[in-house]
Structures are given as structure tokens and as C-alpha cells.
Coordinates of C-alpha atoms and ligand atoms in Angstrom, one line a residue:
M1 CA 0.0 0.0 0.0
K2 CA 1.3 3.4 -0.9
Q3 CA 2.4 5.5 2.1
I4 CA 0.2 8.6 2.2
F5 CA 1.8 10.7 4.9
V6 CA 5.3 10.9 6.4
V7 CA 5.4 12.6 9.7
V8 CA 8.7 13.3 11.4
L9 CA 9.0 14.7 14.8
V10 CA 11.9 16.6 16.2
A11 CA 12.1 17.5 19.9
F12 CA 11.9 21.2 20.8
A13 CA 14.5 22.7 23.1
A14 CA 12.4 25.1 25.2
N15 CA 14.8 25.7 28.2
C16 CA 17.3 28.5 28.5
W17 CA 15.2 30.7 26.3
A18 CA 15.3 33.8 28.6
Q19 CA 19.1 33.6 28.4
N20 CA 19.0 33.7 24.7
D21 CA 16.3 36.3 24.4
A22 CA 17.5 39.8 23.4
N23 CA 15.3 41.3 26.0
L24 CA 16.1 38.7 28.7
G25 CA 12.4 37.8 28.6
I26 CA 11.2 41.1 30.0
I27 CA 7.9 42.7 29.1
P28 CA 7.7 45.6 28.4
A29 CA 11.1 45.5 26.7
P30 CA 13.5 47.8 28.5
L31 CA 15.1 50.9 27.0
S32 CA 18.5 49.1 26.8
V33 CA 19.7 45.6 27.5
K34 CA 23.3 44.4 27.4
K35 CA 23.4 40.7 27.7
A36 CA 26.4 39.0 29.3
K37 CA 27.5 35.4 29.6
G38 CA 26.5 33.3 32.6
K39 CA 23.9 33.5 35.2
F40 CA 23.5 34.5 38.8
T41 CA 22.2 31.6 41.0
I42 CA 19.8 32.3 43.9
N43 CA 20.4 29.6 46.5
P44 CA 19.2 29.4 50.1
E45 CA 22.3 31.4 51.2
T46 CA 21.7 34.4 48.9
N47 CA 20.8 37.5 50.8
F48 CA 18.6 40.3 49.6
I49 CA 20.4 43.4 50.9
I50 CA 18.2 46.5 51.0
D51 CA 18.8 50.1 52.0
S52 CA 15.1 50.9 52.2
P53 CA 13.2 48.1 54.0
A54 CA 9.9 50.0 54.0
H55 CA 9.9 50.8 50.3
K56 CA 6.8 49.5 48.4
A57 CA 9.1 47.7 46.0
V58 CA 10.7 45.8 48.9
I59 CA 7.3 44.8 50.3
L60 CA 6.4 43.5 46.8
L61 CA 9.6 41.6 46.6
K62 CA 9.2 40.0 50.1
E63 CA 5.7 39.0 49.1
Y64 CA 7.0 37.4 46.0
L65 CA 9.7 35.5 47.8
R66 CA 7.2 34.3 50.5
K67 CA 4.6 33.2 47.9
N68 CA 7.1 31.3 45.9
G69 CA 8.6 29.4 48.7
Y70 CA 12.0 31.2 49.0
S71 CA 13.3 31.7 52.6
N72 CA 16.2 33.9 51.7
G73 CA 17.2 36.6 54.2
V74 CA 16.1 40.2 53.5
V75 CA 18.8 42.2 55.2
D76 CA 18.6 45.9 56.1
M77 CA 21.8 47.4 54.7
N78 CA 21.7 50.1 57.4
T79 CA 22.3 47.5 60.1
M80 CA 25.4 46.1 58.4
S81 CA 28.9 47.2 59.1
R82 CA 30.4 49.1 56.1
K83 CA 32.0 46.7 53.7
Q84 CA 34.3 47.3 50.8
G85 CA 33.6 46.0 47.3
P86 CA 30.8 43.8 46.2
I87 CA 29.1 41.5 48.6
K88 CA 29.2 38.0 47.0
N89 CA 26.0 36.0 46.6
S90 CA 23.7 38.9 47.2
I91 CA 21.0 40.9 45.5
L92 CA 21.6 44.5 46.5
I93 CA 18.6 46.8 46.2
Q94 CA 19.1 50.5 46.8
T95 CA 17.4 53.8 46.5
N96 CA 20.4 55.8 47.9
F97 CA 22.9 55.5 45.2
K98 CA 25.0 58.0 43.3
G99 CA 23.9 58.3 39.7
N100 CA 21.1 59.5 37.6
T101 CA 18.0 57.6 36.7
A102 CA 14.8 59.1 35.3
P103 CA 11.9 59.5 37.8
E104 CA 10.4 56.2 36.8
G105 CA 13.7 54.6 35.7
Y106 CA 16.0 52.0 37.2
E107 CA 19.3 50.2 36.5
L108 CA 19.8 46.5 37.1
K109 CA 23.2 44.7 36.7
A110 CA 23.5 41.0 37.1
T111 CA 26.9 39.3 37.3
D112 CA 27.5 35.7 38.3
D113 CA 28.2 36.7 41.9
Q114 CA 25.9 39.7 42.5
V115 CA 22.8 41.5 41.3
V116 CA 22.5 45.3 41.9
L117 CA 19.3 47.1 41.4
N118 CA 19.2 50.9 41.7
G119 CA 16.1 53.1 41.4
R120 CA 14.0 55.6 43.3
G121 CA 10.3 55.6 44.1
P122 CA 8.4 54.0 41.2
G123 CA 11.7 53.3 39.5
L124 CA 12.7 50.9 42.2
F125 CA 9.3 49.3 42.0
Y126 CA 9.6 48.8 38.3
G127 CA 13.1 47.4 38.8
V128 CA 11.7 44.8 41.2
Q129 CA 9.1 43.9 38.6
T130 CA 11.8 43.3 36.1
L131 CA 13.9 41.4 38.6
I132 CA 10.9 39.1 39.4
Q133 CA 10.4 38.5 35.6
M134 CA 14.0 37.5 35.3
I135 CA 13.9 34.9 38.0
T136 CA 13.7 31.3 36.6
P137 CA 12.9 28.8 39.4
E138 CA 15.1 25.7 39.3
K139 CA 15.0 23.1 42.0
M140 CA 13.5 23.9 45.4
G141 CA 15.1 27.0 46.8
F142 CA 17.2 27.6 43.7
A143 CA 16.7 30.0 40.8
T144 CA 18.7 31.7 38.2
I145 CA 18.9 35.2 36.8
P146 CA 20.6 35.8 33.4
C147 CA 23.6 38.1 33.5
G148 CA 23.4 41.4 31.9
E149 CA 22.9 45.1 32.3
I150 CA 19.6 46.9 32.0
K151 CA 19.0 50.6 31.9
D152 CA 15.3 51.4 31.8
E153 CA 12.7 54.1 31.8
P154 CA 9.3 54.6 30.2
R155 CA 8.6 56.2 26.9
F156 CA 5.3 57.8 28.2
R157 CA 4.4 59.1 31.6
Y158 CA 0.7 58.0 31.3
R159 CA 0.3 54.3 30.8
G160 CA -3.4 53.5 31.3
M161 CA -5.8 50.6 31.4
H162 CA -9.6 51.2 31.7
L163 CA -12.3 49.0 33.1
D164 CA -16.1 49.6 32.6
V165 CA -17.8 48.4 35.8
A166 CA -21.2 50.0 34.8
R167 CA -22.3 47.6 32.0
H168 CA -21.2 44.7 34.2
F169 CA -20.1 45.0 37.8
F170 CA -16.7 43.6 38.9
D171 CA -16.1 43.2 42.7
V172 CA -13.3 44.6 44.7
D173 CA -11.3 41.4 44.6
F174 CA -11.4 41.4 40.9
V175 CA -10.4 45.0 40.6
K176 CA -7.4 44.4 42.8
K177 CA -6.4 41.4 40.6
Y178 CA -6.7 43.7 37.6
I179 CA -4.5 46.3 39.4
D180 CA -2.0 43.6 40.2
V181 CA -1.5 42.6 36.5
M182 CA -1.3 46.3 35.5
A183 CA 1.5 46.7 38.1
M184 CA 3.4 43.7 36.8
Y185 CA 3.6 45.3 33.4
K186 CA 4.5 48.8 34.6
L187 CA 1.1 50.5 33.8
N188 CA 0.4 53.4 36.1
N189 CA -3.1 54.7 35.6
F190 CA -6.3 52.8 36.2
H191 CA -9.3 54.5 34.6
W192 CA -12.4 53.3 36.5
H193 CA -15.6 53.8 34.5
L194 CA -18.0 54.0 37.4
T195 CA -21.2 55.3 35.9
D196 CA -23.2 54.7 32.7
D197 CA -26.8 54.2 31.5
Q198 CA -26.8 50.6 32.7
G199 CA -25.6 51.2 36.3
W200 CA -24.4 53.7 38.8
R201 CA -21.7 51.9 40.8
I202 CA -20.3 54.4 43.3
E203 CA -21.9 55.3 46.6
I204 CA -22.7 59.0 46.9
K205 CA -23.8 59.7 50.5
K206 CA -25.7 62.9 49.7
Y207 CA -27.8 61.2 46.9
P208 CA -28.4 57.6 48.1
K209 CA -30.9 56.8 45.3
L210 CA -28.0 56.9 42.8
T211 CA -27.1 53.5 44.1
A212 CA -30.4 52.4 45.7
V213 CA -32.1 52.8 42.3
G214 CA -29.4 53.5 39.8
S215 CA -27.2 50.5 40.5
N216 CA -30.0 48.0 39.6
R217 CA -31.4 47.2 36.2
A218 CA -34.4 44.9 35.9
Q219 CA -32.9 42.6 33.3
T220 CA -30.2 42.5 30.6
K221 CA -30.2 42.1 26.9
V222 CA -29.0 38.7 25.7
G223 CA -26.6 38.4 22.8
N224 CA -25.3 41.1 20.5
F225 CA -27.1 44.5 20.5
S226 CA -26.5 45.1 16.8
G227 CA -26.7 42.6 13.9
N228 CA -28.5 40.0 16.0
N229 CA -32.3 40.0 16.4
L230 CA -32.6 37.6 19.2
D231 CA -34.7 40.2 20.9
L232 CA -34.2 38.3 24.1
Y233 CA -33.7 39.5 27.7
D234 CA -32.5 37.4 30.6
N235 CA -35.4 38.4 33.0
T236 CA -32.9 38.6 35.8
P237 CA -32.3 41.7 38.0
Y238 CA -28.7 42.8 37.9
G239 CA -26.9 45.2 40.3
G240 CA -23.8 46.0 42.3
F241 CA -21.9 49.1 43.6
Y242 CA -18.9 50.0 45.6
T243 CA -19.2 51.7 49.0
Q244 CA -16.9 54.7 49.6
D245 CA -15.0 52.6 52.1
Q246 CA -14.4 49.9 49.5
I247 CA -13.2 52.5 47.0
K248 CA -10.8 54.0 49.5
E249 CA -9.4 50.5 50.0
V250 CA -8.9 50.1 46.3
V251 CA -7.3 53.5 46.0
A252 CA -4.8 52.6 48.7
Y253 CA -4.1 49.2 47.2
A254 CA -3.4 50.8 43.8
K255 CA -1.1 53.5 45.4
E256 CA 1.0 50.7 47.0
R257 CA 1.6 49.6 43.4
Y258 CA 2.3 53.1 42.0
I259 CA -1.0 53.1 40.2
N260 CA -3.1 56.3 40.2
I261 CA -6.9 55.8 39.8
I262 CA -8.9 58.1 37.5
P263 CA -12.6 57.9 38.3
E264 CA -15.0 58.5 35.5
I265 CA -18.4 60.1 36.2
E266 CA -20.2 60.3 32.9
M267 CA -21.9 63.5 31.8
P268 CA -23.9 64.9 30.2
G269 CA -24.7 61.7 28.3
H270 CA -24.6 58.1 29.5
A271 CA -26.7 59.3 32.4
A272 CA -29.8 57.1 32.3
A273 CA -29.1 55.3 35.6
A274 CA -28.6 58.7 37.4
I275 CA -31.8 60.0 35.8
A276 CA -33.8 56.9 36.7
A277 CA -32.7 57.7 40.3
Y278 CA -33.4 61.4 40.1
P279 CA -35.6 62.4 37.2
V280 CA -35.2 66.0 38.1
L281 CA -31.8 65.8 36.5
S282 CA -33.4 65.3 33.1
C283 CA -35.1 67.9 30.8
D284 CA -38.5 66.3 31.4
P285 CA -38.9 65.1 35.0
S286 CA -42.5 64.1 34.2
K287 CA -41.4 61.1 32.1
N288 CA -40.7 57.6 33.5
Y289 CA -37.1 56.6 33.4
K290 CA -35.4 53.3 33.9
V291 CA -31.9 52.1 34.2
S292 CA -31.0 50.8 30.7
E293 CA -31.4 47.1 30.1
T294 CA -29.7 47.1 26.7
W295 CA -26.7 48.7 25.1
G296 CA -26.0 51.6 22.7
V297 CA -26.6 55.3 23.2
V298 CA -29.7 56.6 24.9
T299 CA -31.3 60.1 24.7
D300 CA -31.9 60.5 28.4
V301 CA -29.2 63.0 29.3
F302 CA -28.5 65.5 32.0
C303 CA -30.3 68.8 31.6
P304 CA -28.0 71.8 32.2
T305 CA -30.1 73.3 34.9
D306 CA -28.9 74.9 38.2
T307 CA -30.3 71.8 40.0
T308 CA -28.3 69.5 37.8
F309 CA -25.1 71.4 38.3
R310 CA -25.6 71.6 42.1
V311 CA -26.1 67.8 42.2
L312 CA -23.1 67.2 39.9
F313 CA -20.9 69.5 42.0
D314 CA -21.9 67.7 45.1
I315 CA -21.2 64.3 43.5
L316 CA -17.8 65.5 42.2
D317 CA -16.9 66.9 45.7
E318 CA -17.5 63.4 47.2
V319 CA -15.6 61.8 44.4
M320 CA -12.7 64.2 44.9
D321 CA -12.7 63.4 48.6
I322 CA -12.1 59.7 48.0
F323 CA -9.9 59.9 44.9
P324 CA -6.9 62.0 45.7
G325 CA -5.3 61.9 42.2
K326 CA -5.0 65.0 40.0
Y327 CA -7.3 63.9 37.3
I328 CA -11.1 63.4 37.3
H329 CA -12.7 62.0 34.1
I330 CA -16.1 63.5 33.2
G331 CA -16.9 61.4 30.2
G332 CA -18.4 63.8 27.7
D333 CA -18.8 61.2 24.9
E334 CA -21.9 60.3 22.9
C335 CA -24.4 62.8 24.2
P336 CA -27.4 62.9 21.9
K337 CA -28.9 66.4 21.7
D338 CA -32.6 65.4 21.2
A339 CA -33.7 66.3 24.8
W340 CA -31.9 69.6 24.6
K341 CA -33.5 70.4 21.3
A342 CA -36.9 69.7 22.6
S343 CA -36.4 71.7 25.8
T344 CA -37.5 75.3 26.1
F345 CA -35.2 75.7 29.0
C346 CA -32.2 74.6 26.9
Q347 CA -33.2 76.8 23.9
N348 CA -33.5 79.8 26.2
L349 CA -30.2 79.0 27.8
I350 CA -28.5 78.8 24.4
A351 CA -30.0 82.2 23.5
R352 CA -29.1 83.8 26.9
E353 CA -25.5 82.6 26.8
S354 CA -25.2 83.4 23.0
L355 CA -24.2 79.8 22.4
R356 CA -23.9 78.6 18.8
D357 CA -26.2 75.6 19.2
E358 CA -26.5 72.4 21.3
N359 CA -22.8 71.6 20.7
G360 CA -22.1 75.0 22.2
L361 CA -24.4 74.0 25.1
Q362 CA -22.3 70.8 25.6
S363 CA -19.2 73.0 25.7
Y364 CA -20.9 75.3 28.2
F365 CA -21.8 72.3 30.4
I366 CA -18.3 70.8 30.3
Q367 CA -16.6 74.1 30.9
K368 CA -18.8 74.8 34.0
I369 CA -17.8 71.4 35.3
E370 CA -14.1 72.0 34.6
R371 CA -14.2 75.3 36.5
H372 CA -15.6 73.4 39.5
L373 CA -12.8 70.8 39.3
N374 CA -10.1 73.4 38.7
A375 CA -11.3 75.4 41.7
S376 CA -10.6 72.3 43.8
G377 CA -7.1 72.0 42.4
R378 CA -8.0 69.1 40.1
S379 CA -7.7 68.6 36.3
M380 CA -10.4 67.3 34.0
I381 CA -10.1 64.6 31.4
G382 CA -12.8 64.0 28.8
W383 CA -13.4 61.9 25.7
D384 CA -12.7 63.7 22.5
E385 CA -16.3 65.0 22.1
I386 CA -15.3 67.7 24.6
L387 CA -13.6 69.4 21.6
E388 CA -17.0 70.0 20.0
G389 CA -18.3 73.5 20.5
G390 CA -15.0 74.7 22.0
L391 CA -12.5 72.9 24.3
A392 CA -12.5 73.5 28.0
Q393 CA -9.5 75.6 29.2
N394 CA -7.2 73.1 30.8
A395 CA -8.7 69.8 29.8
T396 CA -6.8 66.6 28.8
V397 CA -8.4 64.9 25.8
M398 CA -8.8 61.1 25.5
S399 CA -8.8 60.4 21.8
W400 CA -11.0 57.4 21.1
R401 CA -12.6 58.1 17.7
G402 CA -9.3 57.6 15.9
E403 CA -6.6 60.1 16.4
T404 CA -8.3 63.2 14.9
G405 CA -9.4 64.6 18.2
G406 CA -6.1 64.0 19.8
I407 CA -4.3 65.7 17.0
A408 CA -6.6 68.7 17.1
A409 CA -6.2 68.9 20.9
A410 CA -2.4 68.7 20.8
Q411 CA -2.4 71.4 18.1
L412 CA -4.3 73.6 20.7
N413 CA -1.6 72.8 23.2
H414 CA -3.8 70.4 25.3
D415 CA -2.5 67.2 26.7
V416 CA -3.7 64.1 25.0
I417 CA -4.0 60.4 25.9
M418 CA -4.3 58.3 22.8
T419 CA -6.8 55.4 23.0
P420 CA -8.2 54.9 19.5
G421 CA -10.4 51.9 18.8
S422 CA -8.9 51.9 15.3
G423 CA -5.5 51.4 16.9
G424 CA -6.3 48.1 18.5
L425 CA -6.8 49.7 21.9
Y426 CA -10.5 48.7 22.4
F427 CA -10.2 45.4 24.1
D428 CA -13.9 44.7 23.8
H429 CA -13.1 44.1 20.1
A430 CA -12.6 40.5 19.0
Q431 CA -9.0 39.1 19.0
G432 CA -9.3 37.4 15.7
K433 CA -11.8 36.7 12.9
S434 CA -12.5 33.1 13.9
A435 CA -16.1 32.2 14.6
L436 CA -14.7 30.5 17.6
E437 CA -14.1 33.8 19.4
P438 CA -16.6 34.6 22.1
L439 CA -19.4 37.1 21.7
S440 CA -17.9 40.6 21.5
I441 CA -18.9 44.1 20.4
G442 CA -17.2 43.2 17.0
G443 CA -14.3 44.7 15.2
N444 CA -11.0 42.9 15.0
A445 CA -8.1 43.8 17.3
P446 CA -5.6 41.0 17.3
L447 CA -2.5 41.1 19.4
A448 CA -0.3 42.2 16.5
K449 CA -2.6 45.2 15.8
T450 CA -2.4 46.4 19.4
Y451 CA 1.4 45.9 19.4
A452 CA 1.8 47.9 16.2
Y453 CA 0.1 51.0 17.5
D454 CA 2.2 54.1 17.8
P455 CA 0.6 56.9 19.9
V456 CA 2.6 59.8 18.4
P457 CA 1.1 61.0 15.1
A458 CA 3.7 62.1 12.5
E459 CA 1.7 65.2 11.5
L460 CA 2.3 66.9 14.8
T461 CA 5.4 69.1 15.3
P462 CA 7.9 68.0 17.9
D463 CA 6.5 70.6 20.3
Q464 CA 2.9 69.4 19.7
Q465 CA 4.1 65.7 20.1
K466 CA 5.1 66.5 23.7
H467 CA 1.4 66.9 24.4
I468 CA 0.9 63.2 23.7
V469 CA 1.4 62.2 27.4
G470 CA 0.5 58.6 26.9
V471 CA -1.7 55.8 25.8
Q472 CA -4.5 53.7 27.2
A473 CA -6.6 50.6 26.3
N474 CA -10.2 50.4 27.2
L475 CA -12.2 47.4 28.4
W476 CA -15.9 48.1 27.8
T477 CA -18.0 45.3 29.3
E478 CA -21.4 45.2 27.5
Y479 CA -20.4 41.7 26.4
I480 CA -18.1 40.8 29.3
A481 CA -20.1 39.6 32.2
T482 CA -17.5 37.5 34.0
P483 CA -14.0 37.9 35.4
A484 CA -12.9 35.0 33.2
K485 CA -14.0 36.8 30.1
A486 CA -12.6 40.1 31.2
E487 CA -9.2 38.4 31.6
Y488 CA -9.6 36.6 28.3
M489 CA -10.2 40.0 26.5
L490 CA -7.4 41.7 28.5
L491 CA -4.6 39.1 28.1
P492 CA -2.3 39.0 26.3
R493 CA -3.3 42.3 24.6
M494 CA -2.5 44.3 27.8
L495 CA 1.1 43.1 27.5
A496 CA 1.3 44.6 24.0
L497 CA -0.2 47.8 25.4
A498 CA 2.5 47.9 28.0
E499 CA 5.2 47.7 25.4
V500 CA 3.5 50.4 23.3
A501 CA 3.4 52.6 26.5
W502 CA 6.9 51.9 27.9
T503 CA 9.3 50.7 25.2
P504 CA 11.1 53.1 22.8
K505 CA 9.6 52.7 19.3
A506 CA 12.9 51.6 17.9
A507 CA 13.2 48.8 20.4
K508 CA 9.8 47.2 19.6
D509 CA 10.0 43.9 17.8
Y510 CA 6.8 41.9 17.3
D511 CA 8.5 38.7 16.4
N512 CA 10.6 38.8 19.6
F513 CA 7.6 39.8 21.6
S514 CA 5.1 37.2 20.4
K515 CA 7.5 34.3 19.9
G516 CA 10.4 35.0 22.3
R517 CA 8.7 36.4 25.3
I518 CA 4.9 35.9 25.3
P519 CA 5.0 32.1 25.9
R520 CA 6.8 32.5 29.2
H521 CA 4.6 35.3 30.4
L522 CA 1.4 33.4 29.6
A523 CA 2.7 30.4 31.6
M524 CA 3.5 32.7 34.4
L525 CA 0.1 34.4 34.3
E526 CA -1.6 31.0 34.2
G527 CA 0.4 30.1 37.3
K528 CA -1.0 33.2 39.0
G529 CA -4.5 32.2 38.2
Y530 CA -5.3 34.6 35.3
N531 CA -7.4 33.5 32.3
Y532 CA -6.1 34.6 28.9
R533 CA -6.5 34.0 25.3
V534 CA -4.1 31.3 24.1
P535 CA -2.7 32.5 20.8
E536 CA -2.7 30.0 17.9
A537 CA 0.3 27.7 17.4
L538 CA 3.4 29.4 16.0
G539 CA 4.5 28.1 12.6
V540 CA 1.1 27.7 10.9
S541 CA -1.7 29.9 9.6
D542 CA -5.3 29.5 8.3
T543 CA -4.4 29.3 4.6
T544 CA -3.9 27.0 1.7
L545 CA -0.4 25.9 0.7
K546 CA 0.3 24.3 -2.7
G547 CA 2.8 21.5 -3.0
G548 CA 3.6 18.0 -1.9
E549 CA 6.3 18.2 0.7
F550 CA 5.8 20.4 3.7
R551 CA 8.0 21.1 6.7
F552 CA 6.6 23.0 9.6
D553 CA 8.4 24.3 12.7
L554 CA 5.6 24.3 15.3
S555 CA 5.8 25.7 18.7
P556 CA 3.3 26.4 21.5
T557 CA 2.5 30.0 22.5
V558 CA 2.5 29.0 26.2
E559 CA 5.6 27.7 27.7
G560 CA 5.1 24.1 28.8
G561 CA 2.2 23.8 26.4
K562 CA 1.9 21.5 23.4
V563 CA 0.8 21.8 19.8
F564 CA -1.7 19.0 19.1
Y565 CA -2.5 18.3 15.5
T566 CA -4.6 16.2 13.2
I567 CA -4.4 15.3 9.5
D568 CA -7.5 13.2 9.5
G569 CA -10.2 15.9 9.3
Y570 CA -11.0 15.8 13.0
T571 CA -10.7 18.7 15.4
P572 CA -7.4 18.3 17.3
R573 CA -7.5 17.8 21.0
E574 CA -5.5 16.4 23.8
T575 CA -6.1 12.8 22.6
D576 CA -4.2 13.5 19.4
M577 CA -0.5 13.5 18.5
W578 CA 1.4 16.5 19.5
V579 CA 4.6 18.0 18.2
N580 CA 6.7 20.9 19.5
G581 CA 9.2 21.3 16.7
R582 CA 9.6 19.8 13.2
L583 CA 6.6 18.3 11.5
N584 CA 7.0 17.0 7.9
V585 CA 3.9 16.2 5.9
N586 CA 4.0 14.7 2.4
V587 CA 0.8 14.9 0.4
P588 CA 0.4 12.5 -2.6
V589 CA -0.3 14.0 -6.0
G590 CA -3.9 14.8 -6.5
R591 CA -4.8 15.0 -2.9
A592 CA -5.4 17.8 -0.4
I593 CA -5.4 17.5 3.3
D594 CA -6.0 19.8 6.3
L595 CA -3.3 20.1 8.9
Q596 CA -5.3 21.2 12.0
T597 CA -3.4 22.5 15.1
T598 CA -4.3 23.7 18.5
V599 CA -2.1 24.8 21.4
I600 CA -3.1 23.3 24.8
S601 CA -1.5 25.1 27.8
P602 CA -0.2 23.3 31.0
A603 CA -3.5 24.0 32.7
G604 CA -5.5 22.8 29.7
K605 CA -6.5 26.1 28.1
R606 CA -6.7 25.8 24.4
S607 CA -6.2 28.1 21.4
N608 CA -8.5 28.3 18.4
V609 CA -7.8 25.6 15.8
V610 CA -5.8 26.7 12.8
K611 CA -6.6 24.9 9.6
T612 CA -3.8 24.8 7.0
T613 CA -4.8 23.1 3.7
L614 CA -2.0 21.3 2.0
D615 CA -3.0 21.0 -1.6
N616 CA -1.0 18.9 -4.0
G617 CA -3.2 19.4 -7.1
K618 CA -6.5 18.2 -5.9
Ligands
ACM701 C1 -16.4 55.6 24.1 O1 -16.0 54.5 23.7 N1 -17.7 55.8 24.0 C2 -15.6 56.5 24.7

């Protein structure tokens, strides 16, 4: 009988990769890495010598050592007698060193008998994050760190990740877990989207109905809002909010990790939950309002009356009391003007204030809010719609509808945070075109697209470019009801965002990121209990290849995982053959077969199946 397929397997050498990697396995890739030969070995006698035992970075490191079963000494340098020269078999961590590092920068040098980490404040914290990433556990109590020299500092001062807790509510434990993973990757601003049409999620003591009424919706739309006419609701009440005490706890938790929290209180649109609680905030208080049960943009918006401003100022005062950061986000996006057009009050206000139209009224609204925030020493951030009708005086603009708003704002000398959906920064978009991706708002923002984004538009002058203070990705949660799905949509894209935000453009390298570093990080995140999307096997794609003899080099996208495959038409699974390395497939003349692959991680998470058709003249 004629042999149809010849399959040759070659073992894959997966160890030592961090040593071989140009970035020593670190995400985000540092500003500069000089590799050296050899490695430092942590053994039970290795001491961590520290000049600042109370530093947050040291607390993080101690926590890491404890959780990972190391019992090494953490020695306070100040209690040691002065010693000359390097102290062998030690990891020296210091804030009081001579030398320059940028405010968030650090320097780390590993030789085979000592590791020295220098940095101040957040810089030391980021240095410890890098150090932790460089540690490869060996046998019990032993680990290695590759030798080399790292000098590092971020490209942007604002490195943000957003979470919408209005469409779906995420509890304090989850928010802390989210903050933890942000900190691991050196992000420093958590944008907490606390209010929207579908729920008001922050306790405001002066207006208790905001949560008593506004945090609850009667039911929730099932399936996609657009392009799917299921017309089905789940008939299940949904609610949740944070008390001010809980919020203070989260703010303190984030601060320990050098993460500032930016609260967002949406106005004048996306206000249906607030209006359901207090109809007096609308332009027609006689109407019946309810907390929205479906998605999209609704026409129930705040009316710019004295009452509304008094209530919003009170709300913002309470918000400012519990969020100490400089920035308060007031939304400003997607405010339909229907209610204002129909309102005699609004039309009179437009005339009295000589405003151009309803866009001018939006501007009037936002500027009044900005003055209130500025009077309390805070600064306002808004989505790019706040440009319409005239930009508030000191506002920072978050450019989400492409980069146009951000470019216009920078040209007006306003600070800008780039977060365009078109740039792969909307993590509610799908991570691939496969029908196997879960329900999402749509779009396609695969890892490579997020990674490729550059926040600085070429059309800005160098001075205008300085106004691009940073970059952020957004996780809107209409279609994300569970922590597992939130993590799936977040990871690994957030790692690409971190590299966009931190690493100099010239040092970015997608091949190195996706093949050289991501697999180890996904295994590490899995070990820490995060869910994530398993990228498809490396070495294949959904395509048709012509020919008779094929050689593939297959590797898993999660360290310790395996590439399972079939050539028999069945969907590959853990009961099939696997190969990490060379796979040769010969296809007889006149036949076509499908090579189907899936990556299965150590914990059993699987990637989408990739089908590569091998066509030898069928
Ligand atoms: C937004 O996505 N509506 C800011």
C-alpha cells in the first residue's frame, strides 16, 4: 500500500530561552539591555540586601519570595557594618545610590556573583518587577537570573488601562487582581468607568438613590445588540456598587503599586441610571425613566439646569474626597442632543448665553464642570467629544474616535491620551476573525494590531508631540459579564499595550515579543490564576499551501504547552498526536489534506484551531 503521509517529529528545546532572548524575557522590553555570559544563581544562602526596607518595592519583593517558597534573608543594609567592594552572593537593592536615573527609571546589573538594582520611588518598584520577571525557578530554593545590564525608563508618563464596571459589575477582589496585573507590566493609571446608562456603581452619600435605584437594572439584553435580532432579555435583575470605604481601600491598594486611579463620572450623556434615580436631572422630569437594560446610546441625558449642576458638583466633591489623584474624568462622549433640542429651558439658555447651538451647550456644560474641578485643584479629562463646541480651558483629551481629536487637541496645546479603537486599543473588540471567538462588540483587534500601535502622530510638530502624554486601552463590558471573560479579553493584549506605552519605538519587535517572550509570560500568568486567550500555534496559519512536501516548525504559544494536531479531518484535541518542533507532511499528488493544530497550555487552556490546507493538485 502506498504511504500517504510521512510525519517526522523533532524535539523542541524550550529551556534557556530567557538567556537567549535579546530582552532577557522582560515585558515591556527595556530601554536598553546588554546581555552577558553566565547567570546568577539564587540559592538558600543568597541575601537580599536592601537600604530601604519600608519601600513598596521591597514589600512587593518580600511578598513574591514568600509566595514562591523562598526563605532567603532580606537584610537591612543600614544595620550592616560598612563593607568594601561587592558582597558576594547577594542581591543589592538600593534607593540611595550615586547616579542618575529618570523619575520612573532603574538600573539593574547581574553578574555571576551579585545582582545590583538601583532606582528611586516608582523606578525601584519597576526594577523589582523586572527582577521578578528575570527569575527562573530551578529546583526547590534555587533559581537563576541571566547576567546582563539593563537601563530602563518609560517612553510615556501616562500608561493606562480602563475598566467599565457599569455595564457589568466587577467586585473589589477582581479590581485588585486587575490592578496587580497592571503593576506587573508597569502600567500606572487605572481608569475606572464607574457610571453609565446601565448602572451607577459608586456610593454617593448625599444622593443615596444613585445606588439604591441607579445600580440596579431589571434585566439585561442577551446576545449582541446590533446585527442580531434575538430580541431576548434574561429576565434577571442585575446590580452592584462600591461603598466609599471599598473605593478607599482600592485607591490605597493601587497606590501601593504606584497606580493612580482616575474615576469617571459620565456626563452629560450616558446618564440614564442617574436620571432613573433622580428624574429632576433630566429635561423632562414628568417622564418615566429606567436604568437601561440594553446597550447603545440613549437620549436620556442630564439637563444643564442649576439643579443638575448643584447635584453634579456635590457628587464630584464626594468623588474628589475619595480619589486623591490630580485627574477626574467626566466622560463627555456620545451625548445625543434630542432632549436639549426639545427643551424650552435649553433653547432659552442657548440664546441667553449666546451659544452657537446644542454643541455650544455641551461645551458650556463641560466648561462649567471643569471650572468646579479646577477650583478644587483638580484637572479634567474627557473623551474627544469635549472638543466639539470649544474645548474647556485646561482639559486633557482622550482620543478614542481615531486620532483626529487627539491631533486637534495637541495642536491647541492640550495634553492628549491616545486610546483609539482603530489602533487596536479597544479590548472589547474580537481578538481574531475566527467564529470560535466569544461574543464581542465586534471589530478585530488581534494582538499584533495592538502591538503595532504608535501613539505619536507624525503630523504633529515636535512641540505638539510633547502633548501626547500617553496611551491607554479600554475594556468596555457590554459583552463581558464574568471575570474569566474580562481576563480573556485583556490578556495578552495588555502586554502589547504595556510595550507600546513603555518601550522606545525603535526597540519594539513583534517577532521577539510574540514568539520569544509571550509564551513564558502566559505560563506565568496562568500560574498566578489569570485567564487569557491562548494565541494560535506558531508556525502555521489559516491558509492553503500548494505543493507535496511540507516542513513545519511548530511551537506552542504558552511555555510548557503542546501543539496537538490532526491530518484526519477531526478537530485536534489532547487525545491526538502533538509536536513541538519539526513536522514533515507529504501529500500525494492529486490530494489535499488539512493540517489542523491547537495549542493546549499546561492547565488545559486551548487556542483556536488553525486549519492549513495542504493542496497537491486536488
Ligand atoms: C467611548 O468608547 N464611547 C468613549
